[in-house]
Coordinates of C-alpha atoms in Angstrom, one line a residue:
Chain V
M152 CA -0.3 -2.9 17.5
E153 CA 2.8 -2.6 15.5
G154 CA 2.3 1.1 15.5
L155 CA 2.8 1.3 19.3
F156 CA 6.5 0.2 19.5
F157 CA 7.8 0.5 16.0
N158 CA 8.9 4.1 16.3
V159 CA 11.0 3.4 19.4
N160 CA 13.9 2.0 17.3
N161 CA 12.9 2.5 13.7
G162 CA 10.8 5.7 13.5
F163 CA 13.7 8.0 12.6
L164 CA 15.0 5.6 9.9
E165 CA 11.6 5.1 8.4
G166 CA 11.4 8.9 8.1
I167 CA 14.8 9.0 6.5
V168 CA 13.9 6.3 4.0
R169 CA 10.7 8.0 3.0
G170 CA 12.7 11.2 2.5
Y171 CA 15.0 9.3 0.2
K172 CA 12.0 7.9 -1.7
S173 CA 10.5 11.3 -2.2
G174 CA 13.7 12.3 -3.9
T175 CA 13.4 9.6 -6.6
L176 CA 13.1 10.9 -10.2
T177 CA 9.6 11.6 -11.4
Q178 CA 8.0 11.7 -14.9
S179 CA 9.0 15.4 -15.3
H180 CA 12.6 14.6 -14.4
Y181 CA 12.7 11.8 -16.9
A182 CA 11.1 14.1 -19.5
S183 CA 13.8 16.7 -19.1
L184 CA 16.5 14.0 -19.1
T185 CA 15.4 12.4 -22.3
Q186 CA 15.6 15.8 -24.0
C187 CA 19.3 16.2 -23.3
E188 CA 21.6 16.2 -26.3
T189 CA 24.9 15.3 -24.6
L190 CA 26.0 13.7 -21.5
E191 CA 27.1 17.0 -20.1
D192 CA 23.5 18.3 -20.3
F193 CA 22.5 15.0 -18.6
K194 CA 24.9 15.7 -15.8
T195 CA 23.6 19.2 -15.3
Q196 CA 20.0 18.0 -15.2
L197 CA 20.9 15.4 -12.7
S198 CA 22.6 17.9 -10.4
A199 CA 19.3 19.6 -9.9
T200 CA 17.8 16.4 -8.4
D201 CA 18.7 14.6 -5.2
Y202 CA 21.7 13.2 -6.9
G203 CA 23.4 16.5 -6.6
N204 CA 27.0 16.9 -7.7
F205 CA 27.8 13.2 -7.7
L206 CA 29.6 13.6 -11.0
A207 CA 31.3 16.8 -10.0
N208 CA 34.8 15.3 -9.8
E209 CA 34.7 13.2 -12.9
P210 CA 36.9 14.3 -15.8
S211 CA 35.0 14.9 -19.1
P212 CA 34.3 13.2 -21.4
L213 CA 31.8 11.2 -19.2
S214 CA 31.1 7.6 -19.9
T215 CA 27.9 5.9 -19.1
A216 CA 29.8 3.3 -17.0
T217 CA 31.0 6.1 -14.7
I218 CA 27.5 7.5 -14.4
A219 CA 26.1 4.1 -13.5
D220 CA 29.0 3.5 -11.0
K221 CA 28.6 6.8 -9.3
A222 CA 24.8 6.5 -9.1
T223 CA 25.2 3.0 -7.5
Q224 CA 27.6 4.6 -5.1
T225 CA 25.0 7.1 -3.9
L226 CA 22.6 4.2 -3.3
V227 CA 25.4 2.3 -1.4
D228 CA 26.1 5.4 0.7
Q229 CA 22.4 5.8 1.6
F230 CA 22.1 2.1 2.4
N231 CA 25.2 2.2 4.7
F232 CA 23.8 5.2 6.5
L233 CA 20.6 3.3 7.2
R234 CA 22.5 0.1 8.1
S235 CA 24.9 1.8 10.6
N236 CA 22.0 3.6 12.3
S237 CA 19.8 0.5 12.7
V238 CA 19.4 -1.9 15.5
E239 CA 18.0 -5.4 15.7
P240 CA 15.7 -6.6 14.1
L241 CA 16.0 -4.0 11.4
S242 CA 19.8 -4.5 11.0
K243 CA 19.3 -8.2 10.3
F244 CA 16.6 -7.3 7.8
L245 CA 19.0 -4.9 6.0
D246 CA 21.7 -7.7 6.1
Y247 CA 19.2 -10.0 4.4
I248 CA 18.9 -7.5 1.6
T249 CA 22.6 -7.6 1.0
Y250 CA 22.8 -11.4 0.9
G251 CA 21.2 -11.4 -2.6
Y252 CA 24.0 -9.3 -3.9
M253 CA 26.6 -11.4 -2.1
I254 CA 25.4 -14.5 -3.9
D255 CA 25.7 -12.7 -7.2
N256 CA 29.2 -11.6 -6.3
V257 CA 30.3 -15.1 -5.3
V258 CA 29.0 -16.6 -8.5
L259 CA 30.7 -13.8 -10.5
L260 CA 34.0 -14.5 -8.8
I261 CA 33.8 -18.3 -9.3
T262 CA 32.9 -17.9 -13.0
G263 CA 35.6 -15.4 -13.5
T264 CA 38.2 -17.6 -11.8
L265 CA 37.1 -20.5 -14.0
H266 CA 37.8 -18.5 -17.1
E267 CA 41.0 -17.2 -15.7
R268 CA 40.3 -13.5 -15.5
D269 CA 42.3 -11.1 -13.4
T270 CA 41.4 -11.0 -9.7
H271 CA 41.4 -7.2 -9.5
E272 CA 39.2 -6.8 -12.5
L273 CA 36.7 -9.2 -11.1
L274 CA 36.7 -7.5 -7.7
E275 CA 35.9 -4.2 -9.3
R276 CA 33.0 -5.6 -11.1
C277 CA 31.4 -6.9 -7.9
H278 CA 28.2 -5.2 -6.7
P279 CA 29.2 -2.9 -3.8
L280 CA 26.3 -3.8 -1.6
G281 CA 27.4 -7.4 -1.6
I282 CA 30.9 -7.0 -0.5
F283 CA 32.2 -9.1 2.4
D284 CA 35.7 -9.3 3.9
T285 CA 36.9 -12.6 2.6
M286 CA 35.9 -12.1 -1.0
P287 CA 39.4 -12.0 -2.7
A288 CA 40.1 -15.5 -1.2
L289 CA 37.3 -16.9 -3.4
C290 CA 39.5 -16.5 -6.4
V291 CA 41.9 -19.2 -5.4
A292 CA 39.3 -22.0 -4.9
T293 CA 39.0 -24.6 -7.6
N294 CA 36.0 -26.7 -6.4
V295 CA 33.0 -26.2 -4.3
E296 CA 34.2 -28.2 -1.3
E297 CA 37.3 -26.1 -1.0
L298 CA 35.3 -23.0 -1.5
Y299 CA 33.0 -23.9 1.3
Q300 CA 35.6 -25.0 3.8
S301 CA 38.0 -22.1 3.3
V302 CA 35.8 -19.1 2.6
L303 CA 32.1 -19.5 2.7
V304 CA 31.7 -21.1 6.1
E305 CA 32.4 -17.8 7.8
T306 CA 30.0 -15.7 5.7
P307 CA 26.3 -15.4 6.3
L308 CA 25.8 -17.4 3.1
A309 CA 27.1 -20.6 4.6
P310 CA 23.7 -22.3 5.3
Y311 CA 22.6 -21.6 1.7
F312 CA 25.7 -23.4 0.3
R313 CA 25.4 -26.5 2.4
D314 CA 22.9 -28.0 -0.1
C315 CA 25.3 -27.5 -3.0
L316 CA 28.2 -29.5 -1.6
S317 CA 27.2 -32.4 -3.7
A318 CA 28.1 -30.6 -6.9
A319 CA 31.3 -32.4 -7.8
D320 CA 33.1 -29.9 -10.0
L321 CA 32.6 -26.4 -11.4
D322 CA 31.7 -25.9 -14.9
D323 CA 29.5 -23.4 -16.6
M324 CA 26.3 -25.4 -16.3
N325 CA 26.8 -26.3 -12.7
I326 CA 27.5 -22.7 -11.8
E327 CA 24.0 -21.7 -12.8
I328 CA 22.6 -24.6 -10.9
I329 CA 24.6 -23.5 -7.9
R330 CA 23.4 -19.9 -8.2
N331 CA 19.8 -20.9 -8.5
T332 CA 19.9 -23.4 -5.6
V333 CA 21.6 -20.9 -3.3
Y334 CA 19.2 -18.2 -4.3
K335 CA 16.3 -20.5 -3.6
A336 CA 17.6 -21.2 -0.1
Y337 CA 18.1 -17.5 0.4
L338 CA 14.6 -16.5 -0.7
E339 CA 13.0 -19.2 1.5
D340 CA 15.1 -18.2 4.5
F341 CA 14.3 -14.5 4.0
Y342 CA 10.6 -15.4 3.7
N343 CA 10.7 -17.3 7.0
Y344 CA 12.6 -14.6 8.7
V345 CA 10.1 -12.0 7.6
S346 CA 7.3 -14.1 9.0
T347 CA 8.8 -13.8 12.5
I348 CA 9.2 -10.1 12.6
G349 CA 5.7 -8.8 12.5
S350 CA 2.4 -9.0 10.8
T351 CA 2.5 -5.9 8.6
T352 CA 6.1 -6.6 7.5
A353 CA 5.2 -10.2 6.8
E354 CA 2.2 -9.2 4.7
V355 CA 4.1 -6.7 2.6
M356 CA 7.2 -8.8 2.1
H357 CA 5.4 -12.0 1.4
S358 CA 3.8 -10.6 -1.7
I359 CA 7.0 -9.1 -2.9
L360 CA 9.1 -12.3 -2.2
A361 CA 6.5 -14.6 -3.7
F362 CA 6.6 -12.6 -6.9
E363 CA 10.4 -12.8 -6.9
A364 CA 10.2 -16.6 -6.5
D365 CA 7.7 -16.9 -9.3
R366 CA 9.7 -14.7 -11.6
R367 CA 12.8 -16.9 -11.0
T368 CA 10.6 -20.0 -11.5
I369 CA 9.5 -18.8 -14.9
N370 CA 13.0 -17.7 -15.9
I371 CA 14.5 -21.1 -14.9
T372 CA 11.7 -22.9 -16.9
I373 CA 12.1 -20.8 -20.0
N374 CA 15.9 -20.9 -19.9
S375 CA 16.1 -24.6 -19.5
F376 CA 13.8 -25.6 -22.4
D377 CA 16.6 -26.7 -24.7
T378 CA 19.1 -28.0 -22.2
E379 CA 19.5 -31.4 -20.7
L380 CA 18.0 -30.3 -17.4
T381 CA 15.3 -32.8 -16.5
K382 CA 12.0 -31.8 -15.0
E383 CA 12.9 -33.1 -11.6
Q384 CA 16.2 -31.2 -11.5
R385 CA 14.4 -28.1 -12.6
A386 CA 11.7 -28.6 -9.9
K387 CA 14.5 -28.7 -7.3
L388 CA 15.5 -25.2 -8.2
F389 CA 12.0 -23.6 -7.8
P390 CA 11.7 -21.7 -4.5
A391 CA 8.8 -23.1 -2.4
I392 CA 7.3 -19.7 -1.6
G393 CA 5.9 -18.8 -5.0
R394 CA 2.5 -19.5 -6.5
L395 CA 3.6 -21.3 -9.6
F396 CA 4.7 -24.9 -10.1
P397 CA 5.1 -25.3 -13.8
A398 CA 5.9 -28.5 -15.5
A399 CA 6.2 -27.2 -18.9
D400 CA 8.0 -28.0 -22.1
D401 CA 7.5 -25.0 -24.1
I402 CA 6.3 -21.5 -23.8
D403 CA 2.7 -22.2 -24.4
Q404 CA 2.5 -24.5 -21.4
V405 CA 4.2 -21.8 -19.3
R406 CA 1.5 -19.4 -20.4
Q407 CA -1.2 -21.8 -19.4
V408 CA 0.3 -22.2 -15.9
C409 CA 0.6 -18.5 -15.5
E410 CA -3.0 -17.9 -16.4
N411 CA -4.1 -19.7 -13.3
V412 CA -2.8 -16.8 -11.3
G413 CA -4.6 -13.6 -12.1
E414 CA -1.8 -11.1 -11.9
Y415 CA 0.4 -13.0 -14.2
R416 CA -2.2 -13.5 -16.9
S417 CA -1.2 -10.4 -18.7
F418 CA 2.5 -11.3 -18.9
F419 CA 2.0 -13.4 -21.9
D420 CA -0.6 -11.2 -23.6
N421 CA 0.0 -9.3 -26.7
S422 CA 2.1 -12.0 -28.2
A423 CA 0.0 -11.8 -31.3
S424 CA 0.7 -8.1 -31.7
A425 CA 4.4 -8.7 -31.0
Q426 CA 4.6 -11.2 -33.8
S427 CA 2.8 -8.9 -36.2
N428 CA 5.5 -6.3 -35.6
G429 CA 8.0 -8.6 -37.2
D430 CA 9.5 -11.9 -36.5
L431 CA 10.6 -11.3 -32.9
G432 CA 10.6 -15.0 -32.1
D433 CA 11.4 -16.4 -28.7
F434 CA 14.0 -13.8 -27.9
G435 CA 11.5 -10.9 -28.4
V436 CA 9.0 -12.6 -26.2
A437 CA 11.6 -13.1 -23.5
A438 CA 12.6 -9.5 -23.6
Q439 CA 9.0 -8.4 -23.3
L440 CA 8.5 -10.8 -20.5
E441 CA 11.5 -9.3 -18.7
D442 CA 10.0 -5.9 -19.1
R443 CA 6.7 -7.0 -17.7
F444 CA 8.5 -8.6 -14.7
F445 CA 10.2 -5.3 -14.0
R446 CA 6.9 -3.4 -14.2
M447 CA 5.2 -5.8 -11.8
E448 CA 8.2 -5.5 -9.4
V449 CA 8.0 -1.7 -9.5
H450 CA 4.3 -1.9 -8.9
L451 CA 4.6 -4.2 -5.8
N452 CA 7.4 -2.1 -4.4
K453 CA 5.4 1.1 -4.7
L454 CA 2.6 -0.5 -2.8
A455 CA 4.9 -1.2 0.1
F456 CA 5.1 2.6 0.8
L457 CA 1.4 2.8 1.5
Q458 CA 1.8 1.1 4.9
Q459 CA 3.5 2.6 7.8
F460 CA 5.4 0.9 10.7
Q461 CA 6.9 -2.0 8.7
Y462 CA 10.3 -2.9 7.2
G463 CA 9.1 -3.4 3.7
V464 CA 9.8 0.2 2.8
F465 CA 13.6 -0.3 3.2
Y466 CA 13.6 -3.3 0.8
S467 CA 11.4 -1.5 -1.6
Y468 CA 13.5 1.6 -1.6
V469 CA 16.6 -0.3 -2.5
K470 CA 14.9 -2.1 -5.4
L471 CA 13.2 1.1 -6.7
K472 CA 16.5 3.0 -6.5
E473 CA 18.1 0.2 -8.5
Q474 CA 15.4 0.4 -11.1
E475 CA 16.0 4.2 -11.3
I476 CA 19.7 3.6 -11.8
R477 CA 18.9 1.2 -14.6
N478 CA 16.7 3.9 -16.1
I479 CA 19.3 6.5 -15.9
T480 CA 21.9 4.2 -17.4
W481 CA 19.5 3.4 -20.3
I482 CA 18.8 7.0 -21.1
A483 CA 22.5 7.9 -20.9
E484 CA 23.4 5.0 -23.2
C485 CA 20.7 6.1 -25.7
I486 CA 22.1 9.6 -25.6
A487 CA 25.7 8.5 -26.0
Q488 CA 24.9 6.2 -28.9
D489 CA 22.5 8.6 -30.4
A490 CA 19.7 6.0 -30.6
R491 CA 16.9 8.3 -29.5
D492 CA 14.1 6.2 -30.9
R493 CA 14.3 3.8 -28.0
I494 CA 15.0 6.3 -25.3
H495 CA 11.6 6.0 -23.8
D496 CA 11.9 2.3 -23.2
F497 CA 12.4 2.7 -19.4
I498 CA 10.0 2.0 -16.6
S499 CA 9.1 5.2 -14.9
I500 CA 8.5 4.9 -11.2
F501 CA 6.4 7.8 -10.0
Chain C
M489 CA 4.9 -23.1 25.4
G490 CA 7.7 -20.6 26.0
Y491 CA 9.3 -19.6 29.3
T492 CA 7.5 -16.3 29.3
T493 CA 4.1 -18.0 29.1
Y494 CA 5.0 -20.3 32.0
A495 CA 6.2 -17.3 34.0
S496 CA 3.4 -14.9 33.4
F497 CA 0.5 -17.4 33.5
G498 CA 1.7 -20.4 35.3
L499 CA 3.4 -19.0 38.3
P500 CA 0.7 -16.6 39.5
T501 CA -2.0 -19.2 39.0
F502 CA 0.1 -21.7 41.0
L503 CA 0.6 -19.3 43.9
V504 CA -3.1 -18.4 44.0
I505 CA -4.1 -22.1 44.1
I506 CA -1.6 -22.8 46.9
V507 CA -2.9 -19.9 49.0
A508 CA -6.5 -20.8 48.4
L509 CA -5.9 -24.5 49.3
Y510 CA -4.0 -23.4 52.5
L511 CA -6.9 -21.3 53.6
L512 CA -9.3 -24.1 52.9
F513 CA -7.4 -26.9 54.7
T514 CA -6.5 -24.9 57.8
D515 CA -10.1 -24.0 58.4
S516 CA -9.5 -20.3 57.8
G517 CA -11.5 -20.1 54.6
E518 CA -13.5 -17.3 56.1
A519 CA -10.4 -15.1 56.1
F520 CA -11.1 -14.5 52.4
D521 CA -13.8 -11.9 52.9
V522 CA -14.3 -9.3 50.2
G523 CA -16.9 -7.4 52.1
R524 CA -14.6 -7.0 55.1
F525 CA -11.8 -5.9 52.8
L526 CA -13.9 -3.2 51.3
E527 CA -15.0 -2.0 54.7
E528 CA -11.6 -2.1 56.3
T529 CA -9.6 -0.4 53.5
S530 CA -9.2 3.2 54.3
P531 CA -10.9 5.6 51.8
F532 CA -7.6 7.4 51.6
V533 CA -6.2 4.4 49.8
W534 CA -8.8 4.5 47.2
G535 CA -8.6 8.3 46.8
S536 CA -4.8 8.4 46.5
L537 CA -4.7 5.5 44.2
G538 CA -7.2 7.1 41.9
I539 CA -5.3 10.4 41.8
G540 CA -2.0 8.5 41.1
L541 CA -3.6 6.5 38.3
C542 CA -5.1 9.6 36.8
I543 CA -1.9 11.6 36.5
G544 CA 0.3 8.5 35.9
L545 CA -1.7 7.0 33.0
S546 CA -2.3 10.4 31.4
V547 CA 1.4 11.2 31.4
L548 CA 2.1 7.7 30.0
G549 CA -0.3 8.3 27.2
A550 CA 1.1 11.8 26.5
G551 CA 4.7 10.7 26.6
W552 CA 4.0 7.7 24.3
G553 CA 2.2 9.9 21.8
I554 CA 5.0 12.4 21.8
F555 CA 7.8 9.9 21.1
L556 CA 5.7 8.3 18.4
T557 CA 5.2 11.6 16.6
G558 CA 8.6 13.0 17.5
A559 CA 10.6 10.1 15.9
S560 CA 8.7 10.5 12.6
I561 CA 9.1 14.3 12.6
L562 CA 12.8 14.0 13.2
G563 CA 13.2 11.4 10.4
G564 CA 11.1 13.2 7.9
G565 CA 12.6 16.6 8.8
V566 CA 16.1 15.5 7.5
R567 CA 15.1 15.8 3.9
T568 CA 12.1 18.1 4.3
P569 CA 12.9 20.7 7.1
R570 CA 9.8 22.7 6.5
I571 CA 7.6 20.1 8.2
S572 CA 9.3 20.5 11.6
T573 CA 7.4 23.7 12.6
K574 CA 4.0 22.8 11.4
N575 CA 4.0 19.4 12.9
L576 CA 4.6 20.7 16.4
I577 CA 0.8 21.0 16.5
S578 CA 0.7 17.2 16.9
I579 CA 3.1 17.3 19.8
I580 CA 0.9 20.0 21.4
F581 CA -2.2 17.8 21.0
C582 CA -0.4 15.0 22.9
E583 CA 0.8 17.5 25.6
V584 CA -2.8 18.6 26.1
V585 CA -3.7 15.1 27.2
A586 CA -1.2 15.3 30.0
I587 CA -2.6 18.7 31.0
Y588 CA -6.1 17.1 31.3
G589 CA -4.5 14.6 33.7
V590 CA -3.0 17.4 35.8
I591 CA -6.3 19.3 36.0
M592 CA -8.1 16.3 37.2
G593 CA -5.4 15.5 39.7
I594 CA -5.7 19.0 41.1
V595 CA -9.5 18.9 41.2
Y596 CA -9.5 15.4 42.9
S597 CA -6.8 16.2 45.4
S598 CA -8.9 19.1 46.8
K599 CA -11.2 16.4 48.2
L600 CA -8.4 14.9 50.3
Q601 CA -8.6 16.3 53.9
T602 CA -7.2 15.0 57.1
V603 CA -9.6 13.0 59.2
P604 CA -8.7 11.1 62.4
E605 CA -9.0 7.3 62.1
A606 CA -11.8 6.9 64.5
Q607 CA -14.1 9.2 62.5
L608 CA -13.1 8.1 59.0
Y609 CA -15.5 5.4 58.1
T610 CA -18.7 7.1 57.1
R611 CA -20.9 6.4 54.1
D612 CA -20.0 9.7 52.5
N613 CA -16.3 9.1 52.9
Y614 CA -16.6 5.6 51.4
F615 CA -18.4 7.2 48.5
T616 CA -15.8 9.8 48.0
G617 CA -13.0 7.3 48.1
Y618 CA -14.6 5.0 45.5
A619 CA -15.5 8.0 43.3
L620 CA -12.0 9.3 43.3
F621 CA -10.6 5.8 42.5
F622 CA -12.8 5.0 39.6
G623 CA -12.9 8.6 38.3
G624 CA -9.1 8.6 38.3
L625 CA -9.0 5.3 36.5
T626 CA -11.5 6.5 33.9
V627 CA -9.6 9.7 33.2
G628 CA -6.3 7.9 33.2
F629 CA -7.4 5.3 30.6
C630 CA -9.1 7.8 28.4
N631 CA -6.0 9.9 28.3
L632 CA -3.7 7.0 27.7
L633 CA -5.6 5.8 24.7
C634 CA -6.1 9.4 23.4
G635 CA -2.4 10.0 23.7
L636 CA -1.7 6.8 21.7
C637 CA -4.3 7.7 19.0
V638 CA -2.9 11.3 18.6
G639 CA 0.6 9.9 18.5
I640 CA 0.1 7.5 15.7
A641 CA -2.0 9.9 13.7
G642 CA 0.6 12.6 14.2
S643 CA 3.4 10.3 13.0
T644 CA 1.5 9.5 9.9
A645 CA 0.7 13.3 9.5
A646 CA 4.4 14.1 9.6
L647 CA 5.4 11.6 7.0
A648 CA 2.4 12.5 4.7
D649 CA 3.3 16.2 5.0
A650 CA 6.9 15.4 4.1
A651 CA 5.7 13.7 0.9
D652 CA 3.0 16.1 -0.1
P653 CA 2.3 19.4 1.7
T654 CA -1.4 19.5 0.8
L655 CA -2.1 16.5 3.0
F656 CA -1.2 18.0 6.3
V657 CA -4.5 19.8 7.1
K658 CA -6.5 16.7 6.1
V659 CA -4.7 14.4 8.4
L660 CA -4.8 17.0 11.1
V661 CA -8.6 16.7 11.1
V662 CA -8.2 13.0 12.1
E663 CA -6.0 14.1 15.0
V664 CA -8.5 16.7 16.2
F665 CA -11.1 14.0 16.5
G666 CA -8.7 11.8 18.3
S667 CA -7.8 14.4 20.9
V668 CA -11.5 14.9 21.7
L669 CA -11.4 11.5 23.4
G670 CA -9.3 12.9 26.2
L671 CA -11.8 15.7 26.6
F672 CA -14.6 13.1 27.0
G673 CA -12.6 11.5 29.8
L674 CA -12.2 14.8 31.5
I675 CA -15.9 15.5 31.4
I676 CA -16.9 12.1 32.7
G677 CA -14.3 12.3 35.4
L678 CA -15.7 15.6 36.6
L679 CA -19.3 14.3 36.6
M680 CA -18.2 11.2 38.6
I681 CA -17.1 13.3 41.6
G682 CA -19.8 15.9 41.2
N683 CA -21.7 14.6 44.2
A684 CA -18.7 13.5 46.3
K685 CA -18.0 15.7 49.3
E686 CA -14.5 16.0 50.6
F687 CA -13.4 13.7 53.4
L688 CA -15.2 14.9 56.6
P689 CA -15.1 13.5 60.1
G690 CA -18.2 11.7 61.2
S691 CA -19.6 11.2 64.7
P692 CA -17.6 8.5 66.5
A693 CA -20.6 6.2 67.0
V694 CA -21.1 5.4 63.4
S695 CA -17.6 5.9 62.0
A696 CA -15.4 3.4 63.7
I697 CA -14.6 0.1 62.1
R698 CA -16.4 -2.9 63.5
I699 CA -13.9 -5.7 63.8

């Protein structure tokens, strides 16, 4: 039944977003990009794709940071076009996508202020999709209470921060706890919102968000192995929408918990072959795990495009474009640093 | 229970119960007489309602299908302008559904002739009235659902064509099958009034209403 009324408000934008998606780089594009010798070649190759002349006004020599910034700017422009042409409930859905970036920006600003960095430098490093009006005022706050009362209460992030008010002061450890608590509240809120929109959107987004929750759960568990975070404190940071509830002390127990869920079983495979390649240790396993997470995320996001008349395509497009920007940045870095043996270490999308 | 549930189910049920109990308690229960209603209602009512439903529901289905397909063609055509010409076929299929409704409306309305009230109520006129009503309802609903089907299939065809040009003809086959539904409605609608004569005056003795 969703097909009957979806196109009234959202048919045009769904067509636009699918058009954007058909312009993402394919295997053949990546093949020609990896064969570039210099960043100028890279720029020429990219101008033949949907990116067009996004680097046209940049003075040479190009830096990879410029390429990444300009590519992110094309994503932001596309997203703003979609956002300004949308109506409820799509506009609220698109806003929810930006909240994740807003949380990252807020945490970045707090951490930067703690370490006494320059305000302008911090503001430039914020992700453009997560910018909100009162962001510069965040730099003057010194504890969470003041932060909340003066700045956050007017932003859409206010309900997520309410649970953190008990954190007494800011230090590096507590910042991560704050970030994870707020992100957990955001994921659960997004999950609940998506359940109210419609059955197809809910179906598609539930699987994507549940995976995101599980990924954060695994990351929190692994990262807190050697810290003084107790199991109860850790459990409070896990979003309630995932499928994993690990109570683990080391990486083998995490593997056992993951094997209960079919799709995650392969995340920890091949550890034997990894160790035979040299002593990668825990760091190597973590990097491999991160890679597997990205692959799974790309796979789930691609699946969202197989259904019509739902909002998941908008979310998936943003995430896939981000992955593409990461890929381009990786290839550009490999070219710039002349490390061509690892140039194929990206995750191709289509 | 939300307010809309109360309004849409509760209020009409309440009113029906009140009216029924009123009739019961004021000893006029016999006023509720279905047979008398059918005998007293003019066949013109049934006939005109049928024609109205026929063209109304057909146009609703066609319009619905066209906006479903049109929105997707417009969206997909921004990046892939080549799809806009080929996908007009989907719009034409939806339009054909409205044309079926117009044809049936014209065929049915040829049965409507003026007959004075005193000579209206003959068996044949009753039959024509009912045949026009239910024929129009059949055609209308068939075309409504056909228009919806072709609309959704056309929307998917447009987006599939934008992604991969070889898919268009294959999805078009689905649409062709969908548009045949409207044709079925047309055929059955014609069969239903096959035996119905137009409204003719009868002899006064048998054609006045008995009150």
